[in-house]
Tab-separated table of C-alpha atoms in Angstrom:
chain	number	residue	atom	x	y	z
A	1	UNK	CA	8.924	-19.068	-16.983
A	2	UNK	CA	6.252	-16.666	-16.001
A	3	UNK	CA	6.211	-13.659	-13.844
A	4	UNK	CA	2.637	-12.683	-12.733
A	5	UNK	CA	2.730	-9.621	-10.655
A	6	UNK	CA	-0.298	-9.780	-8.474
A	7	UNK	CA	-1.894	-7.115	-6.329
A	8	UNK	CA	-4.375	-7.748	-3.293
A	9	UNK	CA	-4.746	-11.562	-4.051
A	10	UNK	CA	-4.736	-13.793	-1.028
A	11	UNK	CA	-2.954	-17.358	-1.535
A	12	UNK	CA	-5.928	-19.654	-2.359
A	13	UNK	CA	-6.931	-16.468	-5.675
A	14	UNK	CA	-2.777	-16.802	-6.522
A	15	UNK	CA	-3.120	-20.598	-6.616
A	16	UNK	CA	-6.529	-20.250	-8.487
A	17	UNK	CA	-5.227	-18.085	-10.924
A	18	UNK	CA	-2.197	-20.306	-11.578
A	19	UNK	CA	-4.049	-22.858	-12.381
A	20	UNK	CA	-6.127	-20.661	-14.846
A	21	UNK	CA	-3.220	-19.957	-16.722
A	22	UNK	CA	-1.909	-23.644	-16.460
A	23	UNK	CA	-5.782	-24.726	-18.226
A	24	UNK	CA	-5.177	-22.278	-21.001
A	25	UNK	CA	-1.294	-22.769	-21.401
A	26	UNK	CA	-1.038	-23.863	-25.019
A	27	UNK	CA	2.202	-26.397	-23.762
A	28	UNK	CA	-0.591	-27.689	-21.397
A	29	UNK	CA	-3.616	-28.604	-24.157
A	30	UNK	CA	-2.633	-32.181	-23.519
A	31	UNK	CA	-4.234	-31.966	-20.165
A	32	UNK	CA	-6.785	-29.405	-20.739
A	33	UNK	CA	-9.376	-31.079	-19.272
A	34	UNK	CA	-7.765	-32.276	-16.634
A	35	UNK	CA	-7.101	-29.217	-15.789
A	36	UNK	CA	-10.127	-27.742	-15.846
A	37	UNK	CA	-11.459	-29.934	-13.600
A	38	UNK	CA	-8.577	-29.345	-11.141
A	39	UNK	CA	-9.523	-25.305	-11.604
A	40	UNK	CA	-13.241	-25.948	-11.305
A	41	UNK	CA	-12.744	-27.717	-8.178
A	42	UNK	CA	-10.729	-25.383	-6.109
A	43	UNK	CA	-12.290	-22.234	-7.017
A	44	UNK	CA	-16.462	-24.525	-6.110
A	45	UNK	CA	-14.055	-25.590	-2.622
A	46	UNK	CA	-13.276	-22.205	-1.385
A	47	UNK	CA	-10.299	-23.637	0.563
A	48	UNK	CA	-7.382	-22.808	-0.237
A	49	UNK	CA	-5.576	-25.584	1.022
A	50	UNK	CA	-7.865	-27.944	-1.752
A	51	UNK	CA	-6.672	-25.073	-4.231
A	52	UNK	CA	-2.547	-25.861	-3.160
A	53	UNK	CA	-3.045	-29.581	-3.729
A	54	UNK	CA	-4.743	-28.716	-7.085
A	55	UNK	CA	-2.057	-26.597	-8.163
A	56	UNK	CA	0.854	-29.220	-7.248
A	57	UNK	CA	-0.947	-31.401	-9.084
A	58	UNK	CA	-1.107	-29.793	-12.086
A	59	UNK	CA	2.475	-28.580	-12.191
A	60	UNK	CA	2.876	-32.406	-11.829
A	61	UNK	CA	1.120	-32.775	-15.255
A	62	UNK	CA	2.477	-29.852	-17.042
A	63	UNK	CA	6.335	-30.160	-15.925
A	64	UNK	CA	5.829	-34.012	-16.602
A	65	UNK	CA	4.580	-33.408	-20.499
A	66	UNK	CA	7.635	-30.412	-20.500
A	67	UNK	CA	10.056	-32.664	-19.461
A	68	UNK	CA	10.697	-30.255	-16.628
A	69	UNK	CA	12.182	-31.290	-13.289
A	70	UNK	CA	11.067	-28.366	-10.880
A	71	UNK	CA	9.545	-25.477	-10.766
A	72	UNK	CA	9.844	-22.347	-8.243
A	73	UNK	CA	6.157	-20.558	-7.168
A	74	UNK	CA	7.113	-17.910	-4.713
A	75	UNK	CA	3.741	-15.900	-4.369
A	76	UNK	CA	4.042	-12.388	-2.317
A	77	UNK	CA	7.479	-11.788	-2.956
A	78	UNK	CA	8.041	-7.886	-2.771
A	79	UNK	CA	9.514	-8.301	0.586
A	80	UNK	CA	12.132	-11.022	0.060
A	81	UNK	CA	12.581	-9.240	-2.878
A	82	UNK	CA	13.918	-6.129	-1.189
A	83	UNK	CA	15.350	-7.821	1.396
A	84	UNK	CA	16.907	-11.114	0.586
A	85	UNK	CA	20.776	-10.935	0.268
A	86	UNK	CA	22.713	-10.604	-3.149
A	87	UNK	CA	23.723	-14.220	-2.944
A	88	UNK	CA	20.487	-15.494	-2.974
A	89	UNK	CA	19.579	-14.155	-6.282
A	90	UNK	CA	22.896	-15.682	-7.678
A	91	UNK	CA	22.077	-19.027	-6.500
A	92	UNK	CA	19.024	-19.375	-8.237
A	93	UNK	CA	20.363	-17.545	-11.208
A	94	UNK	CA	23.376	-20.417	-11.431
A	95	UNK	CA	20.661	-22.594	-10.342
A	96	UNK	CA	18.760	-22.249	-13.701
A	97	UNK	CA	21.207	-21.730	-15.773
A	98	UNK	CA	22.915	-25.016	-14.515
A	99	UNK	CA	19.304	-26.706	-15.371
A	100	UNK	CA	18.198	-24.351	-18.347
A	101	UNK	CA	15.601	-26.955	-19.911
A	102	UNK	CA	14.604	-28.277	-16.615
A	103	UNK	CA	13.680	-25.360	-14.235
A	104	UNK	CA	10.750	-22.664	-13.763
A	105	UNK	CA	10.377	-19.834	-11.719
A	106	UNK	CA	6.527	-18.053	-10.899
A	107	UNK	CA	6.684	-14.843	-9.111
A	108	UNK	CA	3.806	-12.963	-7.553
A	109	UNK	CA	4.294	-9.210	-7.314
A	110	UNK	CA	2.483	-6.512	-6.420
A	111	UNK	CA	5.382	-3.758	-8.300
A	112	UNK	CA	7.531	-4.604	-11.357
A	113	UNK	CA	11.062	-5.351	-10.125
A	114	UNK	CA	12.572	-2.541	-12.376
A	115	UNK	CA	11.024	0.082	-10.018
A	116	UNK	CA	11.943	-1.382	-6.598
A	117	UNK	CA	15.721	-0.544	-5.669
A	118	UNK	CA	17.953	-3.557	-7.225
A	119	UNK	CA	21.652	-5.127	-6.351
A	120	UNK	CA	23.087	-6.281	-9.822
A	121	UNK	CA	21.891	-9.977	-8.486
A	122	UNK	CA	18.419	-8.907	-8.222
A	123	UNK	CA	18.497	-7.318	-11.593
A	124	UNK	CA	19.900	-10.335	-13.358
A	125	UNK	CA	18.158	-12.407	-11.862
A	126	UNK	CA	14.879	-10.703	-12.952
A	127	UNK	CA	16.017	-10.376	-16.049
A	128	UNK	CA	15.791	-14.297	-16.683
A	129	UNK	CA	11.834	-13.825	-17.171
A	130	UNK	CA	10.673	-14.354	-20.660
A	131	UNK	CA	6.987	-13.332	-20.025
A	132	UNK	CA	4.901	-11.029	-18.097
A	133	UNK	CA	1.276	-11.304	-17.493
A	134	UNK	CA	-0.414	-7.975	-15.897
A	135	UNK	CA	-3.713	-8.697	-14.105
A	136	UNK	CA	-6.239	-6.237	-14.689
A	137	UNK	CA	-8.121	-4.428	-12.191
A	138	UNK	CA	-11.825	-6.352	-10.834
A	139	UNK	CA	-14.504	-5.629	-12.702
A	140	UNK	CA	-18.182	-6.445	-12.078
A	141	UNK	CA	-17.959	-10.099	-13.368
A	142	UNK	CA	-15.087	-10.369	-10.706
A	143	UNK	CA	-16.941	-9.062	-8.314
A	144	UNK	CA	-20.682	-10.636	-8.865
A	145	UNK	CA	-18.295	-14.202	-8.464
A	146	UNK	CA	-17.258	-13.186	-5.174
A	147	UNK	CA	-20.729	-12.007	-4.320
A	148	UNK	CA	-22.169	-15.317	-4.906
A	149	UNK	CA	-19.843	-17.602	-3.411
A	150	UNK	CA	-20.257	-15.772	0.044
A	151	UNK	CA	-23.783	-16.284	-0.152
A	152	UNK	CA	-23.374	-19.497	-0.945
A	153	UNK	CA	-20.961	-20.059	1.914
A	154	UNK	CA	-23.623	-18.128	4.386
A	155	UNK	CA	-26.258	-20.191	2.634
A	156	UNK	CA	-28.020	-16.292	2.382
A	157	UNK	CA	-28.968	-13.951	-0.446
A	158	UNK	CA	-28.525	-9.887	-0.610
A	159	UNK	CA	-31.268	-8.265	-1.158
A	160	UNK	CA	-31.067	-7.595	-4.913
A	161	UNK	CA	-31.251	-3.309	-4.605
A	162	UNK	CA	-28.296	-3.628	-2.407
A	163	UNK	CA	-26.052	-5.848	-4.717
A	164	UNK	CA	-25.324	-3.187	-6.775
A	165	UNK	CA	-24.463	-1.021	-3.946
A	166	UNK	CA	-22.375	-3.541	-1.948
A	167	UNK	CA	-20.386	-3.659	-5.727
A	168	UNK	CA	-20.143	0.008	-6.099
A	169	UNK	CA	-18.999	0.615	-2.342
A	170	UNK	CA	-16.134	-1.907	-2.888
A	171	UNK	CA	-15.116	-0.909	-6.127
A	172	UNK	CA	-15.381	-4.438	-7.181
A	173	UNK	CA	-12.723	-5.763	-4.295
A	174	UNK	CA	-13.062	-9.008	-3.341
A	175	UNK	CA	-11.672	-8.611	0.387
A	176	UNK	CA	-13.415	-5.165	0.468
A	177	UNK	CA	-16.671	-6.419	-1.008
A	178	UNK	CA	-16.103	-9.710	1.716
A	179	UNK	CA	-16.249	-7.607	4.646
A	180	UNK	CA	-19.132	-5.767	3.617
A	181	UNK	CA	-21.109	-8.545	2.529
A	182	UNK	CA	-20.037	-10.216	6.220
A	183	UNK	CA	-21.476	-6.797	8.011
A	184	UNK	CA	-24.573	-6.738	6.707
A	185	UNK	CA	-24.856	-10.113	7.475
A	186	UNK	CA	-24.674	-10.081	10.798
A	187	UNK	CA	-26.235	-6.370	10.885
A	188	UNK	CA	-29.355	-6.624	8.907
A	189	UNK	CA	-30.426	-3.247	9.829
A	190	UNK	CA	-27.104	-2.057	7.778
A	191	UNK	CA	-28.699	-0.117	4.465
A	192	UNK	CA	-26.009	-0.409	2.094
A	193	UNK	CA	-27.222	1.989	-0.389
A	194	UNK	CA	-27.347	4.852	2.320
A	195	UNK	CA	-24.458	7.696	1.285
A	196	UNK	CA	-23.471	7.296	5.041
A	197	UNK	CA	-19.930	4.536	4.603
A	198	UNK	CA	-18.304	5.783	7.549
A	199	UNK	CA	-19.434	2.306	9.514
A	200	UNK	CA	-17.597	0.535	6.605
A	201	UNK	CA	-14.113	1.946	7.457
A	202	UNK	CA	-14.675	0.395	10.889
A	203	UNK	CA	-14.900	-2.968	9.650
A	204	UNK	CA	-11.533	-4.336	10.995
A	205	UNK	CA	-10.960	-6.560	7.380
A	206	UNK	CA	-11.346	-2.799	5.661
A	207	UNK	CA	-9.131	-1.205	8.073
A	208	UNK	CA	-6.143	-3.978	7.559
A	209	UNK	CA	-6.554	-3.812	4.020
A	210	UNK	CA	-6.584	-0.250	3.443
A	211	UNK	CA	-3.768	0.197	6.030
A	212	UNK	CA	-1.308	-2.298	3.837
A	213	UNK	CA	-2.305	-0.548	0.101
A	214	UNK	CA	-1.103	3.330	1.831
A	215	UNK	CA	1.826	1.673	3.771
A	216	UNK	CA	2.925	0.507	0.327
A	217	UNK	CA	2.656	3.477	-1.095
A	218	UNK	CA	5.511	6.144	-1.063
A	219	UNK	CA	5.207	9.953	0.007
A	220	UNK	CA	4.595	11.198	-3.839
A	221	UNK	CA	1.866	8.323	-4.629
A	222	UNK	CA	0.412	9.733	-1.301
A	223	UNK	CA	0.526	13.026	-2.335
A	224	UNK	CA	-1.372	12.263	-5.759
A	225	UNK	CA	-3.975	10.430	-3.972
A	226	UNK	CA	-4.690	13.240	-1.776
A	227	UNK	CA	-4.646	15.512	-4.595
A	228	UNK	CA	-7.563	13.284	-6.640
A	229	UNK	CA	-9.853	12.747	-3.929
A	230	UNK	CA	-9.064	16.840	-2.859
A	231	UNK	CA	-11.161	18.543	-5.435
A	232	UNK	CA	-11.749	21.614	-3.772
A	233	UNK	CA	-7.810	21.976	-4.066
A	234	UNK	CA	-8.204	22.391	-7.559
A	235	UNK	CA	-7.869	25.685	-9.655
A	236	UNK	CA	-9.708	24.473	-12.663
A	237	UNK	CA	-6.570	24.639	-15.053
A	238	UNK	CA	-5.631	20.521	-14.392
A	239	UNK	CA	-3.758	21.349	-11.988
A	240	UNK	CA	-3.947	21.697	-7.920
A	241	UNK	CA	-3.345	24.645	-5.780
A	242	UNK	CA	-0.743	22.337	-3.716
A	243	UNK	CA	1.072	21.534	-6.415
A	244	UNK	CA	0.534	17.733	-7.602
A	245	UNK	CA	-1.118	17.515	-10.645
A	246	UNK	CA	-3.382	14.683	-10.848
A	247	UNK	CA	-2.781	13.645	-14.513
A	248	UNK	CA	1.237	13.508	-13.456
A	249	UNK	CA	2.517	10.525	-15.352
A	250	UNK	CA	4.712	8.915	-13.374
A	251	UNK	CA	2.398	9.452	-9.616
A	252	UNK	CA	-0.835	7.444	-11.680
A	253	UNK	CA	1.379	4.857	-13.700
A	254	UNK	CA	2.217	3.652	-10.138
A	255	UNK	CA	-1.298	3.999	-9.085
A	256	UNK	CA	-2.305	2.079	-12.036
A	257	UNK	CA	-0.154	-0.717	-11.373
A	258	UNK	CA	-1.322	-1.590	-8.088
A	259	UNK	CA	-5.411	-0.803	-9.199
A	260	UNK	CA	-5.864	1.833	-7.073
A	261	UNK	CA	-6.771	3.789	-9.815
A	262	UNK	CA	-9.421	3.209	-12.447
A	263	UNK	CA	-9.755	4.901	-15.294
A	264	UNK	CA	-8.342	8.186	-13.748
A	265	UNK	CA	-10.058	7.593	-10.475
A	266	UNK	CA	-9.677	5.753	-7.209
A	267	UNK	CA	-10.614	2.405	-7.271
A	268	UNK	CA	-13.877	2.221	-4.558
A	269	UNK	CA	-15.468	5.608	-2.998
A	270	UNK	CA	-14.309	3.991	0.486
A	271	UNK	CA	-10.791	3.864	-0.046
A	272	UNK	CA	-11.563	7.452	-1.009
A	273	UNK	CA	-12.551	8.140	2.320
A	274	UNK	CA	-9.951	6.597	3.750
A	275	UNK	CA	-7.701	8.869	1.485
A	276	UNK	CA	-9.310	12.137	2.699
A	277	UNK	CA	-9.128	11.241	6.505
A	278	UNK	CA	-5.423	10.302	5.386
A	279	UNK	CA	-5.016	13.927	4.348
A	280	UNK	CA	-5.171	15.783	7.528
A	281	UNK	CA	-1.876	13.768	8.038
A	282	UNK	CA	1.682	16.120	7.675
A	283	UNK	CA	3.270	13.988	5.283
A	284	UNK	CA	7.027	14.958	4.192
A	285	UNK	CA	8.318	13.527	0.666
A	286	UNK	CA	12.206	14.520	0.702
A	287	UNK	CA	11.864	18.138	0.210
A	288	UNK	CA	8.537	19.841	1.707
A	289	UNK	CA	6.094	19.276	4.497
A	290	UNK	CA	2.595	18.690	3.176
A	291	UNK	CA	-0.785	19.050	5.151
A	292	UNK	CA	-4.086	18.669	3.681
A	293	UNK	CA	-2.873	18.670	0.551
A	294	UNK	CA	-0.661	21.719	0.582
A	295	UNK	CA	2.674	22.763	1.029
A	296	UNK	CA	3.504	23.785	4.490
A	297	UNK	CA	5.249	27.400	4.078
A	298	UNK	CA	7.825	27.839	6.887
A	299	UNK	CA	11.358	29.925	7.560
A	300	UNK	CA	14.438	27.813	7.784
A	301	UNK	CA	14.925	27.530	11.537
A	302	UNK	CA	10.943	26.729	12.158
A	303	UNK	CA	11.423	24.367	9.303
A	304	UNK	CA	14.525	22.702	11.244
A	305	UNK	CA	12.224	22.232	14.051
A	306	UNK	CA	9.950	20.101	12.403
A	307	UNK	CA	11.975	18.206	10.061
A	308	UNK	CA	13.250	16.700	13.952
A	309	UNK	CA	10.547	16.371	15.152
A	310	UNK	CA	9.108	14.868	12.565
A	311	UNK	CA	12.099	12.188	12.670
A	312	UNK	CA	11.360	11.398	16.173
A	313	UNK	CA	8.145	10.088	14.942
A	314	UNK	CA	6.098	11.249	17.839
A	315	UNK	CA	8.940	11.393	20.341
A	316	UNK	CA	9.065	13.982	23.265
A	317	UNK	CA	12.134	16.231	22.837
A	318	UNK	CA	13.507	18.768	25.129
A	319	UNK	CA	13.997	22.340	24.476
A	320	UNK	CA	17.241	22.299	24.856
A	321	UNK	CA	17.343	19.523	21.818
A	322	UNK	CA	15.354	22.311	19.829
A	323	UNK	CA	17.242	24.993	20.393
A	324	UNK	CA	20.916	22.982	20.027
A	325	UNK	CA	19.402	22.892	16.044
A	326	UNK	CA	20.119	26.714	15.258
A	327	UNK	CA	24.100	27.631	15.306
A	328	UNK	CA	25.161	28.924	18.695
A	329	UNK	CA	26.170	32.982	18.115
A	330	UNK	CA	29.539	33.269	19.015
A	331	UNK	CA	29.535	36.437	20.642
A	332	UNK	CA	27.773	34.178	23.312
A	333	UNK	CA	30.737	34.018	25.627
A	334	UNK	CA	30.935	33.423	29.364
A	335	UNK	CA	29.596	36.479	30.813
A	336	UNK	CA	27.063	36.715	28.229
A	337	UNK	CA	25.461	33.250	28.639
A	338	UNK	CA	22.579	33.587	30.692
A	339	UNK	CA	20.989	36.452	28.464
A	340	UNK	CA	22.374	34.473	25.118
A	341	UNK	CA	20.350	31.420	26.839
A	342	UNK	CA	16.816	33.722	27.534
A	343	UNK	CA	16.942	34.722	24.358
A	344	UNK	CA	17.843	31.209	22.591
A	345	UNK	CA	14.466	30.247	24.805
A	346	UNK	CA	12.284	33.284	23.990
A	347	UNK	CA	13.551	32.190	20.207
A	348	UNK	CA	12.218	29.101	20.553
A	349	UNK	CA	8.756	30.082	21.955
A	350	UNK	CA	8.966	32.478	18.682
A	351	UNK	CA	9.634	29.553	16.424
A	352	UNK	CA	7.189	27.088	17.822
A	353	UNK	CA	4.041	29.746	17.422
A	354	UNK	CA	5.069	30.201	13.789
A	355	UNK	CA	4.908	26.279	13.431
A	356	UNK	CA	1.819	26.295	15.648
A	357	UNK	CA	0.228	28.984	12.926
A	358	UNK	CA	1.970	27.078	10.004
A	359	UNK	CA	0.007	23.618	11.049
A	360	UNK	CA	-3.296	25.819	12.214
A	361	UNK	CA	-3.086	24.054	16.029
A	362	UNK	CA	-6.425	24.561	17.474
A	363	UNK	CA	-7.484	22.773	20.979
A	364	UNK	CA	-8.111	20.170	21.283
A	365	UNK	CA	-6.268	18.996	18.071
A	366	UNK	CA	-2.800	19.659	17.317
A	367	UNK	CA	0.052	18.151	15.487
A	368	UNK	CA	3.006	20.200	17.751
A	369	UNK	CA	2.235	19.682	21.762
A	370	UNK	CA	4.256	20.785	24.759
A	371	UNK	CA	4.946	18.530	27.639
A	372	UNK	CA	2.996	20.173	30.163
A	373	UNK	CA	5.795	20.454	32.635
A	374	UNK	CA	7.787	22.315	30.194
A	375	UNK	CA	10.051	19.812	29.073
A	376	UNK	CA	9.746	19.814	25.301
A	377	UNK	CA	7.744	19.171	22.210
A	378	UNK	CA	6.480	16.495	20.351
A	379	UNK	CA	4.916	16.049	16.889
A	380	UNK	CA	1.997	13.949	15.771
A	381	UNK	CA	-0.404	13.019	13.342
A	382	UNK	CA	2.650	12.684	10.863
A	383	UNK	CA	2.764	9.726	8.081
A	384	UNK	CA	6.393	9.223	10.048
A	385	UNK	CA	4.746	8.041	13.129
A	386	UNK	CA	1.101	6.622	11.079
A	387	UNK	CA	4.338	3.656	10.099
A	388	UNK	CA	5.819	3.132	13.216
């Protein structure tokens, strides 16, 4: 049994690199050749399909020299991971231990198991895996691979001063470097060693990829990001003015696992971009509001106001829903409760300008915006609402 976790592969690279590691599997030397040939022709085919029937084939060759009977791949499987019932993890976990000798499981994930949140079914059944094989991030070899086989597929050479740039700006990422390769393809006047990427974060393949790496990641990982591509936020003792420090062990680890990070940096200078035009986001991570890389500093009732409106995730909500948030006085009886109710709503005015300074809302951009008939207030440009 093997468990392979696997970041930013597609199916067809999972299946090729399965059958990699079946070629080179000393229990497979028998069929080495074979397999080689099975390898060879998937990754020449480009189709991943060709590259399924490959693979099948070869577990046919291995489990049949093993004396195995079946064998589990489950590629991309974070999800059912955190989401498949307790039961199902038993079953397979009586299922192999019913079969010892004659069953094999192959997972494909993107996170080790042990940091993802675990029933005591998930965890034993994890802990059936013998080995672990961590891929490392693409390198330039990776990358001049990919490079070739989509000219070969266009039947159409890169100019060679822009190989190295169309490398560089992907940080060796095949569906990064892909998309690039495809726009300057079909937009010949592209110059792919100009400074100017923005155009490249348009590129709907970038956009889709970029958007699934930062909705994997959690507040803190964001936060650490933001702080690495942030210089200016730093004070020059290896640490940042907001707070995260870079070098924090446990914030790159994480990083590290899923390649975004490259010996201490991020992995391409476009997700970098993408980072900074993430930061002008207000992000919350359990205990503080972060904008731009920095705390947000507001008073408790101000803070109240947010922390609902950021749960709303964009939602309009109504003064009165505001102002419910702060304790009612109790001296506000009966014949007191028209001025206790002006001066709940001059509070509120109060509040919302110190969040308005807070955020620094300028026209025409601003996170906190009234309902121009008075109604209420809603909050944007949050992380909450970038997932919804």
């Amino acid at each position: 049994m093997q468990h392979e976790p696997i970041d930013e592969l597609d199916d067809r690279h999972f299946y090729e690199l399965l059958l990699t590691r079946l070629s080179y599997h000393p229990a497979a030397q028998a069929h080495h050749a074979d397999l080689l040939a099975l390898r060879h022709e998937a990754i020449l085919s480009n189709n991943g399909l060709l590259a399924l029937r490959n693979l099948e084939h070869a577990v046919d060759l291995v489990l049949a020299d093993q004396r195995l009977a079946l064998s589990f791949i489950l590629s991309s499987f974070d999800e059912p991971y955190a989401r498949l019932a307790p039961r199902v993890f038993r079953a397979l976990r009586a299922l192999y231990e019913y079969y010892p000798s004659r069953l094999g499981f192959v997972l494909g994930l993107n996170a080790p198991p042990a940091r993802q949140s675990a029933s005591d079914e998930r965890a034993a059944f994890t802990a059936m895996f013998l080995r672990t094989y961590w891929l490392a991030p693409d390198n330039q070899a990776d990358a001049e691979l990919v490079l070739r086989r989509v000219e070969q597929r266009l039947e159409w050479q890169l100019p060679e001063p822009e190989r190295a740039a169309a490398i560089a700006l992907s940080g060796c990422h095949p569906v990064l470097l892909n998309a690039i390769c495809l726009a300057r393809y079909d937009q010949p006047q592209l110059d792919l060693s100009s400074p100017e990427i923005g155009w490249a974060l348009e590129l709907p393949a970038v956009q889709t990829e970029f958007g699934q790496l930062w909705h994997a990641l959690d507040a803190r990982e964001r936060l650490a990001l933001i702080a690495l591509v942030l210089p200016a936020a730093s004070n020059g003792h290896g640490r940042a003015d907001n707070g995260i420090e870079p070098s924090d062990p446990a914030a790159v680890r994480r990083l590290r696992d899923r390649a975004l990070l490259v010996e201490g940096r991020v992995f391409s200078p476009l997700f970098a971009r993408f980072v900074e035009q993430k930061a002008s986001l207000l992000m919350f991570d359990g205990s503080r509001f972060w904008l731009r890389g920095a705390p947000l500093a507001l008073s408790n009732i101000p803070l109240k106001i947010v922390k609902y409106l950021y749960s709303q995730a964009g939602k309009l909500c109504s003064n009165e829903e505001l102002q419910s948030l702060w304790r009612e006085d109790p001296s506000e009886t009966e014949p007191h409760q028209k001025l206790a109710l002006e001066q709940k709503a001059a509070s509120l005015h109060q509040h919302i300008r110190a969040i308005h300074n807070a955020l620094g809302d300028k026209t025409p951009f601003r996170y906190l915006v009234n309902d121009r008939a008075g109604g209420g207030y809603r909050l944007l440009h949050t992380d909450h609402a970038d997932m919804q």
